[in-house]
mmCIF file of the C-alpha atoms, coordinates in Angstrom:
data_MODEL
# 
_entry.id   MODEL 
# 
loop_
_atom_site.group_PDB 
_atom_site.id 
_atom_site.type_symbol 
_atom_site.label_atom_id 
_atom_site.label_alt_id 
_atom_site.label_comp_id 
_atom_site.label_asym_id 
_atom_site.label_entity_id 
_atom_site.label_seq_id 
_atom_site.pdbx_PDB_ins_code 
_atom_site.Cartn_x 
_atom_site.Cartn_y 
_atom_site.Cartn_z 
_atom_site.occupancy 
_atom_site.B_iso_or_equiv 
_atom_site.pdbx_formal_charge 
_atom_site.auth_seq_id 
_atom_site.auth_comp_id 
_atom_site.auth_asym_id 
_atom_site.auth_atom_id 
_atom_site.pdbx_PDB_model_num 
ATOM 1   C CA . UNK A 1 1   ? -35.461 19.990  -20.002 1.00 0.00 ? 1   UNK A CA 1 
ATOM 2   C CA . UNK A 1 2   ? -38.630 19.475  -22.033 1.00 0.00 ? 2   UNK A CA 1 
ATOM 3   C CA . UNK A 1 3   ? -41.840 18.196  -20.456 1.00 0.00 ? 3   UNK A CA 1 
ATOM 4   C CA . UNK A 1 4   ? -43.673 15.297  -22.074 1.00 0.00 ? 4   UNK A CA 1 
ATOM 5   C CA . UNK A 1 5   ? -47.396 14.532  -21.866 1.00 0.00 ? 5   UNK A CA 1 
ATOM 6   C CA . UNK A 1 6   ? -46.997 12.603  -18.627 1.00 0.00 ? 6   UNK A CA 1 
ATOM 7   C CA . UNK A 1 7   ? -45.142 15.515  -17.020 1.00 0.00 ? 7   UNK A CA 1 
ATOM 8   C CA . UNK A 1 8   ? -47.964 17.924  -17.886 1.00 0.00 ? 8   UNK A CA 1 
ATOM 9   C CA . UNK A 1 9   ? -50.525 15.444  -16.605 1.00 0.00 ? 9   UNK A CA 1 
ATOM 10  C CA . UNK A 1 10  ? -48.757 15.082  -13.250 1.00 0.00 ? 10  UNK A CA 1 
ATOM 11  C CA . UNK A 1 11  ? -48.253 18.826  -12.938 1.00 0.00 ? 11  UNK A CA 1 
ATOM 12  C CA . UNK A 1 12  ? -51.911 19.512  -13.755 1.00 0.00 ? 12  UNK A CA 1 
ATOM 13  C CA . UNK A 1 13  ? -53.038 16.871  -11.272 1.00 0.00 ? 13  UNK A CA 1 
ATOM 14  C CA . UNK A 1 14  ? -50.905 18.423  -8.538  1.00 0.00 ? 14  UNK A CA 1 
ATOM 15  C CA . UNK A 1 15  ? -52.365 21.877  -9.177  1.00 0.00 ? 15  UNK A CA 1 
ATOM 16  C CA . UNK A 1 16  ? -55.888 20.434  -9.322  1.00 0.00 ? 16  UNK A CA 1 
ATOM 17  C CA . UNK A 1 17  ? -55.598 18.724  -5.936  1.00 0.00 ? 17  UNK A CA 1 
ATOM 18  C CA . UNK A 1 18  ? -53.991 21.779  -4.346  1.00 0.00 ? 18  UNK A CA 1 
ATOM 19  C CA . UNK A 1 19  ? -56.807 24.060  -5.528  1.00 0.00 ? 19  UNK A CA 1 
ATOM 20  C CA . UNK A 1 20  ? -59.432 21.481  -4.570  1.00 0.00 ? 20  UNK A CA 1 
ATOM 21  C CA . UNK A 1 21  ? -57.858 21.087  -1.151  1.00 0.00 ? 21  UNK A CA 1 
ATOM 22  C CA . UNK A 1 22  ? -57.799 24.832  -0.541  1.00 0.00 ? 22  UNK A CA 1 
ATOM 23  C CA . UNK A 1 23  ? -61.414 25.153  -1.690  1.00 0.00 ? 23  UNK A CA 1 
ATOM 24  C CA . UNK A 1 24  ? -62.549 22.238  0.491   1.00 0.00 ? 24  UNK A CA 1 
ATOM 25  C CA . UNK A 1 25  ? -60.713 23.606  3.506   1.00 0.00 ? 25  UNK A CA 1 
ATOM 26  C CA . UNK A 1 26  ? -62.236 27.055  2.982   1.00 0.00 ? 26  UNK A CA 1 
ATOM 27  C CA . UNK A 1 27  ? -65.768 25.635  2.751   1.00 0.00 ? 27  UNK A CA 1 
ATOM 28  C CA . UNK A 1 28  ? -65.148 23.452  5.810   1.00 0.00 ? 28  UNK A CA 1 
ATOM 29  C CA . UNK A 1 29  ? -63.965 26.463  7.779   1.00 0.00 ? 29  UNK A CA 1 
ATOM 30  C CA . UNK A 1 30  ? -66.928 28.652  6.821   1.00 0.00 ? 30  UNK A CA 1 
ATOM 31  C CA . UNK A 1 31  ? -69.598 25.972  7.289   1.00 0.00 ? 31  UNK A CA 1 
ATOM 32  C CA . UNK A 1 32  ? -67.895 24.229  10.221  1.00 0.00 ? 32  UNK A CA 1 
ATOM 33  C CA . UNK A 1 33  ? -67.606 20.941  8.396   1.00 0.00 ? 33  UNK A CA 1 
ATOM 34  C CA . UNK A 1 34  ? -64.933 18.236  8.486   1.00 0.00 ? 34  UNK A CA 1 
ATOM 35  C CA . UNK A 1 35  ? -61.525 19.084  7.110   1.00 0.00 ? 35  UNK A CA 1 
ATOM 36  C CA . UNK A 1 36  ? -61.009 15.499  5.959   1.00 0.00 ? 36  UNK A CA 1 
ATOM 37  C CA . UNK A 1 37  ? -61.812 16.121  2.231   1.00 0.00 ? 37  UNK A CA 1 
ATOM 38  C CA . UNK A 1 38  ? -59.386 19.033  2.119   1.00 0.00 ? 38  UNK A CA 1 
ATOM 39  C CA . UNK A 1 39  ? -56.629 17.084  3.875   1.00 0.00 ? 39  UNK A CA 1 
ATOM 40  C CA . UNK A 1 40  ? -57.182 14.180  1.502   1.00 0.00 ? 40  UNK A CA 1 
ATOM 41  C CA . UNK A 1 41  ? -56.703 16.487  -1.488  1.00 0.00 ? 41  UNK A CA 1 
ATOM 42  C CA . UNK A 1 42  ? -53.493 17.902  0.002   1.00 0.00 ? 42  UNK A CA 1 
ATOM 43  C CA . UNK A 1 43  ? -52.269 14.363  0.624   1.00 0.00 ? 43  UNK A CA 1 
ATOM 44  C CA . UNK A 1 44  ? -52.954 13.424  -3.001  1.00 0.00 ? 44  UNK A CA 1 
ATOM 45  C CA . UNK A 1 45  ? -51.185 16.564  -4.188  1.00 0.00 ? 45  UNK A CA 1 
ATOM 46  C CA . UNK A 1 46  ? -48.146 15.564  -2.127  1.00 0.00 ? 46  UNK A CA 1 
ATOM 47  C CA . UNK A 1 47  ? -48.233 12.043  -3.512  1.00 0.00 ? 47  UNK A CA 1 
ATOM 48  C CA . UNK A 1 48  ? -48.310 13.228  -7.121  1.00 0.00 ? 48  UNK A CA 1 
ATOM 49  C CA . UNK A 1 49  ? -45.555 15.742  -6.322  1.00 0.00 ? 49  UNK A CA 1 
ATOM 50  C CA . UNK A 1 50  ? -43.327 12.885  -5.178  1.00 0.00 ? 50  UNK A CA 1 
ATOM 51  C CA . UNK A 1 51  ? -44.080 10.962  -8.379  1.00 0.00 ? 51  UNK A CA 1 
ATOM 52  C CA . UNK A 1 52  ? -43.364 14.038  -10.460 1.00 0.00 ? 52  UNK A CA 1 
ATOM 53  C CA . UNK A 1 53  ? -40.041 14.695  -8.694  1.00 0.00 ? 53  UNK A CA 1 
ATOM 54  C CA . UNK A 1 54  ? -39.053 11.031  -9.022  1.00 0.00 ? 54  UNK A CA 1 
ATOM 55  C CA . UNK A 1 55  ? -39.716 11.104  -12.762 1.00 0.00 ? 55  UNK A CA 1 
ATOM 56  C CA . UNK A 1 56  ? -37.771 14.343  -13.241 1.00 0.00 ? 56  UNK A CA 1 
ATOM 57  C CA . UNK A 1 57  ? -34.835 12.975  -11.240 1.00 0.00 ? 57  UNK A CA 1 
ATOM 58  C CA . UNK A 1 58  ? -34.532 9.917   -13.437 1.00 0.00 ? 58  UNK A CA 1 
ATOM 59  C CA . UNK A 1 59  ? -34.823 12.009  -16.588 1.00 0.00 ? 59  UNK A CA 1 
ATOM 60  C CA . UNK A 1 60  ? -32.026 14.272  -15.352 1.00 0.00 ? 60  UNK A CA 1 
ATOM 61  C CA . UNK A 1 61  ? -29.913 11.248  -14.416 1.00 0.00 ? 61  UNK A CA 1 
ATOM 62  C CA . UNK A 1 62  ? -30.387 9.768   -17.887 1.00 0.00 ? 62  UNK A CA 1 
ATOM 63  C CA . UNK A 1 63  ? -29.478 13.077  -19.487 1.00 0.00 ? 63  UNK A CA 1 
ATOM 64  C CA . UNK A 1 64  ? -26.285 13.287  -17.412 1.00 0.00 ? 64  UNK A CA 1 
ATOM 65  C CA . UNK A 1 65  ? -25.343 9.768   -18.488 1.00 0.00 ? 65  UNK A CA 1 
ATOM 66  C CA . UNK A 1 66  ? -25.979 10.672  -22.113 1.00 0.00 ? 66  UNK A CA 1 
ATOM 67  C CA . UNK A 1 67  ? -23.845 13.795  -21.726 1.00 0.00 ? 67  UNK A CA 1 
ATOM 68  C CA . UNK A 1 68  ? -20.989 11.771  -20.224 1.00 0.00 ? 68  UNK A CA 1 
ATOM 69  C CA . UNK A 1 69  ? -21.204 9.303   -23.102 1.00 0.00 ? 69  UNK A CA 1 
ATOM 70  C CA . UNK A 1 70  ? -21.158 12.147  -25.625 1.00 0.00 ? 70  UNK A CA 1 
ATOM 71  C CA . UNK A 1 71  ? -18.137 13.751  -23.998 1.00 0.00 ? 71  UNK A CA 1 
ATOM 72  C CA . UNK A 1 72  ? -16.274 10.443  -23.870 1.00 0.00 ? 72  UNK A CA 1 
ATOM 73  C CA . UNK A 1 73  ? -17.054 9.721   -27.517 1.00 0.00 ? 73  UNK A CA 1 
ATOM 74  C CA . UNK A 1 74  ? -15.947 13.206  -28.513 1.00 0.00 ? 74  UNK A CA 1 
ATOM 75  C CA . UNK A 1 75  ? -12.404 12.848  -27.200 1.00 0.00 ? 75  UNK A CA 1 
ATOM 76  C CA . UNK A 1 76  ? -11.730 9.110   -27.312 1.00 0.00 ? 76  UNK A CA 1 
ATOM 77  C CA . UNK A 1 77  ? -11.850 7.096   -30.515 1.00 0.00 ? 77  UNK A CA 1 
ATOM 78  C CA . UNK A 1 78  ? -10.840 3.433   -30.045 1.00 0.00 ? 78  UNK A CA 1 
ATOM 79  C CA . UNK A 1 79  ? -10.924 2.808   -33.775 1.00 0.00 ? 79  UNK A CA 1 
ATOM 80  C CA . UNK A 1 80  ? -8.104  5.326   -34.190 1.00 0.00 ? 80  UNK A CA 1 
ATOM 81  C CA . UNK A 1 81  ? -6.035  3.757   -31.437 1.00 0.00 ? 81  UNK A CA 1 
ATOM 82  C CA . UNK A 1 82  ? -5.414  7.050   -29.652 1.00 0.00 ? 82  UNK A CA 1 
ATOM 83  C CA . UNK A 1 83  ? -7.061  9.950   -27.941 1.00 0.00 ? 83  UNK A CA 1 
ATOM 84  C CA . UNK A 1 84  ? -7.687  13.312  -29.492 1.00 0.00 ? 84  UNK A CA 1 
ATOM 85  C CA . UNK A 1 85  ? -5.274  16.030  -28.432 1.00 0.00 ? 85  UNK A CA 1 
ATOM 86  C CA . UNK A 1 86  ? -8.200  18.276  -27.491 1.00 0.00 ? 86  UNK A CA 1 
ATOM 87  C CA . UNK A 1 87  ? -9.043  18.151  -24.682 1.00 0.00 ? 87  UNK A CA 1 
ATOM 88  C CA . UNK A 1 88  ? -5.781  16.990  -23.137 1.00 0.00 ? 88  UNK A CA 1 
ATOM 89  C CA . UNK A 1 89  ? -5.255  13.365  -22.101 1.00 0.00 ? 89  UNK A CA 1 
ATOM 90  C CA . UNK A 1 90  ? -6.905  12.487  -18.841 1.00 0.00 ? 90  UNK A CA 1 
ATOM 91  C CA . UNK A 1 91  ? -4.498  12.000  -15.930 1.00 0.00 ? 91  UNK A CA 1 
ATOM 92  C CA . UNK A 1 92  ? -4.764  10.480  -12.477 1.00 0.00 ? 92  UNK A CA 1 
ATOM 93  C CA . UNK A 1 93  ? -2.553  10.555  -9.389  1.00 0.00 ? 93  UNK A CA 1 
ATOM 94  C CA . UNK A 1 94  ? -1.321  7.458   -7.591  1.00 0.00 ? 94  UNK A CA 1 
ATOM 95  C CA . UNK A 1 95  ? 1.385   7.431   -4.924  1.00 0.00 ? 95  UNK A CA 1 
ATOM 96  C CA . UNK A 1 96  ? 2.307   11.085  -5.557  1.00 0.00 ? 96  UNK A CA 1 
ATOM 97  C CA . UNK A 1 97  ? 2.900   10.286  -9.225  1.00 0.00 ? 97  UNK A CA 1 
ATOM 98  C CA . UNK A 1 98  ? 0.815   11.399  -12.188 1.00 0.00 ? 98  UNK A CA 1 
ATOM 99  C CA . UNK A 1 99  ? -0.151  8.867   -14.843 1.00 0.00 ? 99  UNK A CA 1 
ATOM 100 C CA . UNK A 1 100 ? -1.964  9.028   -18.172 1.00 0.00 ? 100 UNK A CA 1 
ATOM 101 C CA . UNK A 1 101 ? -5.333  7.321   -17.965 1.00 0.00 ? 101 UNK A CA 1 
ATOM 102 C CA . UNK A 1 102 ? -7.176  5.464   -20.704 1.00 0.00 ? 102 UNK A CA 1 
ATOM 103 C CA . UNK A 1 103 ? -10.555 3.945   -19.953 1.00 0.00 ? 103 UNK A CA 1 
ATOM 104 C CA . UNK A 1 104 ? -14.087 4.686   -18.846 1.00 0.00 ? 104 UNK A CA 1 
ATOM 105 C CA . UNK A 1 105 ? -14.910 8.329   -18.129 1.00 0.00 ? 105 UNK A CA 1 
ATOM 106 C CA . UNK A 1 106 ? -18.006 9.554   -16.295 1.00 0.00 ? 106 UNK A CA 1 
ATOM 107 C CA . UNK A 1 107 ? -18.590 12.937  -14.728 1.00 0.00 ? 107 UNK A CA 1 
ATOM 108 C CA . UNK A 1 108 ? -15.283 14.180  -16.194 1.00 0.00 ? 108 UNK A CA 1 
ATOM 109 C CA . UNK A 1 109 ? -13.384 11.654  -14.031 1.00 0.00 ? 109 UNK A CA 1 
ATOM 110 C CA . UNK A 1 110 ? -11.985 8.148   -14.319 1.00 0.00 ? 110 UNK A CA 1 
ATOM 111 C CA . UNK A 1 111 ? -14.923 5.941   -13.386 1.00 0.00 ? 111 UNK A CA 1 
ATOM 112 C CA . UNK A 1 112 ? -15.085 2.306   -14.418 1.00 0.00 ? 112 UNK A CA 1 
ATOM 113 C CA . UNK A 1 113 ? -12.523 0.049   -16.043 1.00 0.00 ? 113 UNK A CA 1 
ATOM 114 C CA . UNK A 1 114 ? -9.267  1.628   -17.124 1.00 0.00 ? 114 UNK A CA 1 
ATOM 115 C CA . UNK A 1 115 ? -5.494  1.614   -17.303 1.00 0.00 ? 115 UNK A CA 1 
ATOM 116 C CA . UNK A 1 116 ? -2.824  4.105   -16.247 1.00 0.00 ? 116 UNK A CA 1 
ATOM 117 C CA . UNK A 1 117 ? 0.573   4.597   -17.924 1.00 0.00 ? 117 UNK A CA 1 
ATOM 118 C CA . UNK A 1 118 ? 3.737   6.438   -16.934 1.00 0.00 ? 118 UNK A CA 1 
ATOM 119 C CA . UNK A 1 119 ? 5.417   9.034   -19.152 1.00 0.00 ? 119 UNK A CA 1 
ATOM 120 C CA . UNK A 1 120 ? 7.359   6.288   -20.942 1.00 0.00 ? 120 UNK A CA 1 
ATOM 121 C CA . UNK A 1 121 ? 4.217   4.389   -21.854 1.00 0.00 ? 121 UNK A CA 1 
ATOM 122 C CA . UNK A 1 122 ? 4.680   1.626   -19.282 1.00 0.00 ? 122 UNK A CA 1 
ATOM 123 C CA . UNK A 1 123 ? 1.484   0.156   -17.872 1.00 0.00 ? 123 UNK A CA 1 
ATOM 124 C CA . UNK A 1 124 ? 1.397   0.883   -14.127 1.00 0.00 ? 124 UNK A CA 1 
ATOM 125 C CA . UNK A 1 125 ? -2.208  0.359   -13.073 1.00 0.00 ? 125 UNK A CA 1 
ATOM 126 C CA . UNK A 1 126 ? -5.210  -1.527  -14.383 1.00 0.00 ? 126 UNK A CA 1 
ATOM 127 C CA . UNK A 1 127 ? -8.562  -2.203  -12.827 1.00 0.00 ? 127 UNK A CA 1 
ATOM 128 C CA . UNK A 1 128 ? -11.623 -0.406  -11.539 1.00 0.00 ? 128 UNK A CA 1 
ATOM 129 C CA . UNK A 1 129 ? -11.520 3.323   -10.911 1.00 0.00 ? 129 UNK A CA 1 
ATOM 130 C CA . UNK A 1 130 ? -13.780 5.685   -8.996  1.00 0.00 ? 130 UNK A CA 1 
ATOM 131 C CA . UNK A 1 131 ? -13.388 9.464   -8.990  1.00 0.00 ? 131 UNK A CA 1 
ATOM 132 C CA . UNK A 1 132 ? -9.885  9.274   -10.517 1.00 0.00 ? 132 UNK A CA 1 
ATOM 133 C CA . UNK A 1 133 ? -8.704  6.712   -7.963  1.00 0.00 ? 133 UNK A CA 1 
ATOM 134 C CA . UNK A 1 134 ? -8.134  2.976   -8.107  1.00 0.00 ? 134 UNK A CA 1 
ATOM 135 C CA . UNK A 1 135 ? -11.079 1.547   -6.202  1.00 0.00 ? 135 UNK A CA 1 
ATOM 136 C CA . UNK A 1 136 ? -12.049 -2.119  -6.304  1.00 0.00 ? 136 UNK A CA 1 
ATOM 137 C CA . UNK A 1 137 ? -10.033 -4.914  -7.863  1.00 0.00 ? 137 UNK A CA 1 
ATOM 138 C CA . UNK A 1 138 ? -6.857  -3.936  -9.667  1.00 0.00 ? 138 UNK A CA 1 
ATOM 139 C CA . UNK A 1 139 ? -3.256  -4.687  -10.522 1.00 0.00 ? 139 UNK A CA 1 
ATOM 140 C CA . UNK A 1 140 ? -0.209  -2.528  -9.771  1.00 0.00 ? 140 UNK A CA 1 
ATOM 141 C CA . UNK A 1 141 ? 2.752   -3.097  -12.105 1.00 0.00 ? 141 UNK A CA 1 
ATOM 142 C CA . UNK A 1 142 ? 6.420   -2.212  -12.020 1.00 0.00 ? 142 UNK A CA 1 
ATOM 143 C CA . UNK A 1 143 ? 7.768   -0.190  -14.954 1.00 0.00 ? 143 UNK A CA 1 
ATOM 144 C CA . UNK A 1 144 ? 9.451   -3.355  -16.262 1.00 0.00 ? 144 UNK A CA 1 
ATOM 145 C CA . UNK A 1 145 ? 6.054   -5.028  -16.619 1.00 0.00 ? 145 UNK A CA 1 
ATOM 146 C CA . UNK A 1 146 ? 6.221   -7.373  -13.642 1.00 0.00 ? 146 UNK A CA 1 
ATOM 147 C CA . UNK A 1 147 ? 3.292   -7.401  -11.223 1.00 0.00 ? 147 UNK A CA 1 
ATOM 148 C CA . UNK A 1 148 ? 3.900   -5.659  -7.915  1.00 0.00 ? 148 UNK A CA 1 
ATOM 149 C CA . UNK A 1 149 ? 0.456   -6.219  -6.343  1.00 0.00 ? 149 UNK A CA 1 
ATOM 150 C CA . UNK A 1 150 ? -2.808  -7.819  -7.357  1.00 0.00 ? 150 UNK A CA 1 
ATOM 151 C CA . UNK A 1 151 ? -5.937  -7.481  -5.255  1.00 0.00 ? 151 UNK A CA 1 
ATOM 152 C CA . UNK A 1 152 ? -8.313  -4.948  -3.795  1.00 0.00 ? 152 UNK A CA 1 
ATOM 153 C CA . UNK A 1 153 ? -7.926  -1.199  -3.539  1.00 0.00 ? 153 UNK A CA 1 
ATOM 154 C CA . UNK A 1 154 ? -9.896  1.486   -1.737  1.00 0.00 ? 154 UNK A CA 1 
ATOM 155 C CA . UNK A 1 155 ? -9.387  5.010   -3.032  1.00 0.00 ? 155 UNK A CA 1 
ATOM 156 C CA . UNK A 1 156 ? -5.795  4.362   -4.155  1.00 0.00 ? 156 UNK A CA 1 
ATOM 157 C CA . UNK A 1 157 ? -4.854  2.413   -1.030  1.00 0.00 ? 157 UNK A CA 1 
ATOM 158 C CA . UNK A 1 158 ? -4.341  -1.306  -0.657  1.00 0.00 ? 158 UNK A CA 1 
ATOM 159 C CA . UNK A 1 159 ? -7.462  -2.413  1.163   1.00 0.00 ? 159 UNK A CA 1 
ATOM 160 C CA . UNK A 1 160 ? -8.812  -5.940  1.431   1.00 0.00 ? 160 UNK A CA 1 
ATOM 161 C CA . UNK A 1 161 ? -7.351  -9.194  0.141   1.00 0.00 ? 161 UNK A CA 1 
ATOM 162 C CA . UNK A 1 162 ? -4.276  -8.971  -2.026  1.00 0.00 ? 162 UNK A CA 1 
ATOM 163 C CA . UNK A 1 163 ? -1.023  -10.578 -3.132  1.00 0.00 ? 163 UNK A CA 1 
ATOM 164 C CA . UNK A 1 164 ? 2.397   -8.939  -3.377  1.00 0.00 ? 164 UNK A CA 1 
ATOM 165 C CA . UNK A 1 165 ? 4.993   -10.292 -5.807  1.00 0.00 ? 165 UNK A CA 1 
ATOM 166 C CA . UNK A 1 166 ? 8.768   -9.917  -5.913  1.00 0.00 ? 166 UNK A CA 1 
ATOM 167 C CA . UNK A 1 167 ? 10.620  -8.768  -9.013  1.00 0.00 ? 167 UNK A CA 1 
ATOM 168 C CA . UNK A 1 168 ? 10.981  -12.398 -10.145 1.00 0.00 ? 168 UNK A CA 1 
ATOM 169 C CA . UNK A 1 169 ? 7.229   -12.932 -10.182 1.00 0.00 ? 169 UNK A CA 1 
ATOM 170 C CA . UNK A 1 170 ? 7.148   -15.042 -7.014  1.00 0.00 ? 170 UNK A CA 1 
ATOM 171 C CA . UNK A 1 171 ? 4.532   -14.478 -4.316  1.00 0.00 ? 171 UNK A CA 1 
ATOM 172 C CA . UNK A 1 172 ? 6.036   -12.479 -1.450  1.00 0.00 ? 172 UNK A CA 1 
ATOM 173 C CA . UNK A 1 173 ? 2.993   -11.661 0.684   1.00 0.00 ? 173 UNK A CA 1 
ATOM 174 C CA . UNK A 1 174 ? -0.527  -13.055 0.637   1.00 0.00 ? 174 UNK A CA 1 
ATOM 175 C CA . UNK A 1 175 ? -2.901  -11.415 3.075   1.00 0.00 ? 175 UNK A CA 1 
ATOM 176 C CA . UNK A 1 176 ? -5.216  -8.545  3.797   1.00 0.00 ? 176 UNK A CA 1 
ATOM 177 C CA . UNK A 1 177 ? -4.724  -4.797  4.027   1.00 0.00 ? 177 UNK A CA 1 
ATOM 178 C CA . UNK A 1 178 ? -6.535  -1.937  5.654   1.00 0.00 ? 178 UNK A CA 1 
ATOM 179 C CA . UNK A 1 179 ? -5.904  1.630   4.544   1.00 0.00 ? 179 UNK A CA 1 
ATOM 180 C CA . UNK A 1 180 ? -2.633  0.674   2.891   1.00 0.00 ? 180 UNK A CA 1 
ATOM 181 C CA . UNK A 1 181 ? -1.254  -1.357  5.803   1.00 0.00 ? 181 UNK A CA 1 
ATOM 182 C CA . UNK A 1 182 ? -1.164  -5.085  6.477   1.00 0.00 ? 182 UNK A CA 1 
ATOM 183 C CA . UNK A 1 183 ? -4.029  -5.972  8.761   1.00 0.00 ? 183 UNK A CA 1 
ATOM 184 C CA . UNK A 1 184 ? -5.301  -9.426  9.704   1.00 0.00 ? 184 UNK A CA 1 
ATOM 185 C CA . UNK A 1 185 ? -3.874  -12.803 8.778   1.00 0.00 ? 185 UNK A CA 1 
ATOM 186 C CA . UNK A 1 186 ? -0.862  -12.649 6.471   1.00 0.00 ? 186 UNK A CA 1 
ATOM 187 C CA . UNK A 1 187 ? 1.316   -15.263 4.787   1.00 0.00 ? 187 UNK A CA 1 
ATOM 188 C CA . UNK A 1 188 ? 4.932   -14.377 4.046   1.00 0.00 ? 188 UNK A CA 1 
ATOM 189 C CA . UNK A 1 189 ? 6.781   -16.343 1.388   1.00 0.00 ? 189 UNK A CA 1 
ATOM 190 C CA . UNK A 1 190 ? 10.445  -17.127 0.832   1.00 0.00 ? 190 UNK A CA 1 
ATOM 191 C CA . UNK A 1 191 ? 11.797  -18.681 -2.353  1.00 0.00 ? 191 UNK A CA 1 
ATOM 192 C CA . UNK A 1 192 ? 8.238   -19.259 -3.532  1.00 0.00 ? 192 UNK A CA 1 
ATOM 193 C CA . UNK A 1 193 ? 7.181   -21.149 -0.388  1.00 0.00 ? 193 UNK A CA 1 
ATOM 194 C CA . UNK A 1 194 ? 5.233   -20.126 2.704   1.00 0.00 ? 194 UNK A CA 1 
ATOM 195 C CA . UNK A 1 195 ? 7.667   -18.988 5.397   1.00 0.00 ? 195 UNK A CA 1 
ATOM 196 C CA . UNK A 1 196 ? 5.515   -17.526 8.177   1.00 0.00 ? 196 UNK A CA 1 
ATOM 197 C CA . UNK A 1 197 ? 1.867   -17.125 8.990   1.00 0.00 ? 197 UNK A CA 1 
ATOM 198 C CA . UNK A 1 198 ? 1.298   -14.041 11.114  1.00 0.00 ? 198 UNK A CA 1 
ATOM 199 C CA . UNK A 1 199 ? -1.305  -11.681 12.460  1.00 0.00 ? 199 UNK A CA 1 
ATOM 200 C CA . UNK A 1 200 ? -1.000  -7.948  11.759  1.00 0.00 ? 200 UNK A CA 1 
ATOM 201 C CA . UNK A 1 201 ? -2.690  -4.872  13.129  1.00 0.00 ? 201 UNK A CA 1 
ATOM 202 C CA . UNK A 1 202 ? -2.331  -1.579  11.276  1.00 0.00 ? 202 UNK A CA 1 
ATOM 203 C CA . UNK A 1 203 ? 0.930   -2.612  9.631   1.00 0.00 ? 203 UNK A CA 1 
ATOM 204 C CA . UNK A 1 204 ? 2.551   -4.140  12.719  1.00 0.00 ? 204 UNK A CA 1 
ATOM 205 C CA . UNK A 1 205 ? 3.072   -7.834  13.290  1.00 0.00 ? 205 UNK A CA 1 
ATOM 206 C CA . UNK A 1 206 ? 1.496   -8.678  16.635  1.00 0.00 ? 206 UNK A CA 1 
ATOM 207 C CA . UNK A 1 207 ? 1.842   -12.454 16.567  1.00 0.00 ? 207 UNK A CA 1 
ATOM 208 C CA . UNK A 1 208 ? 3.475   -15.221 14.573  1.00 0.00 ? 208 UNK A CA 1 
ATOM 209 C CA . UNK A 1 209 ? 0.826   -17.898 14.273  1.00 0.00 ? 209 UNK A CA 1 
ATOM 210 C CA . UNK A 1 210 ? 2.975   -20.465 12.497  1.00 0.00 ? 210 UNK A CA 1 
ATOM 211 C CA . UNK A 1 211 ? 6.531   -20.846 11.289  1.00 0.00 ? 211 UNK A CA 1 
ATOM 212 C CA . UNK A 1 212 ? 7.206   -23.110 8.316   1.00 0.00 ? 212 UNK A CA 1 
# 
């Protein structure tokens, strides 16, 4: 990391106030004067130290982002329609299965928008990823291309509002999940129409609120 003019200015100011504070405190001790000037200098040195650290942190953060962008650009070329063979394709795990991932990479992991494919090239997952896991809004597909689930995920688990579909594309369940289990108010469908309205707790139906 290279220092710019502002970095050297902040560093010099910190050293100046530290030395001035030590000198003032020494004089105050010998001549029995107030320590206030020395404490003020130490306070200023601390303040500039915080500013200096804040600036360095943001520089380092920007450099990490630039490095991630460089790495992503080095192995993924959209204009070619495929990834380079070196390094190997990025993979993620979902439901004890490993899938090939194509999408945003940050920190050497799937972070951002992306898609996951099985070994036959079928699209299985699409949405927002965090640390190699589906996290946020996403869609879970069957290998035949039909949608299995559309809604919210939390670290690869169904979590929040979501809709389940049957193999014919009809809504089967419309409700909320918590840690992969139905939790809260849930609508069950039959033949494309609402059949029951129930309340769930941790995957168990505790009450049928309405029967249609």
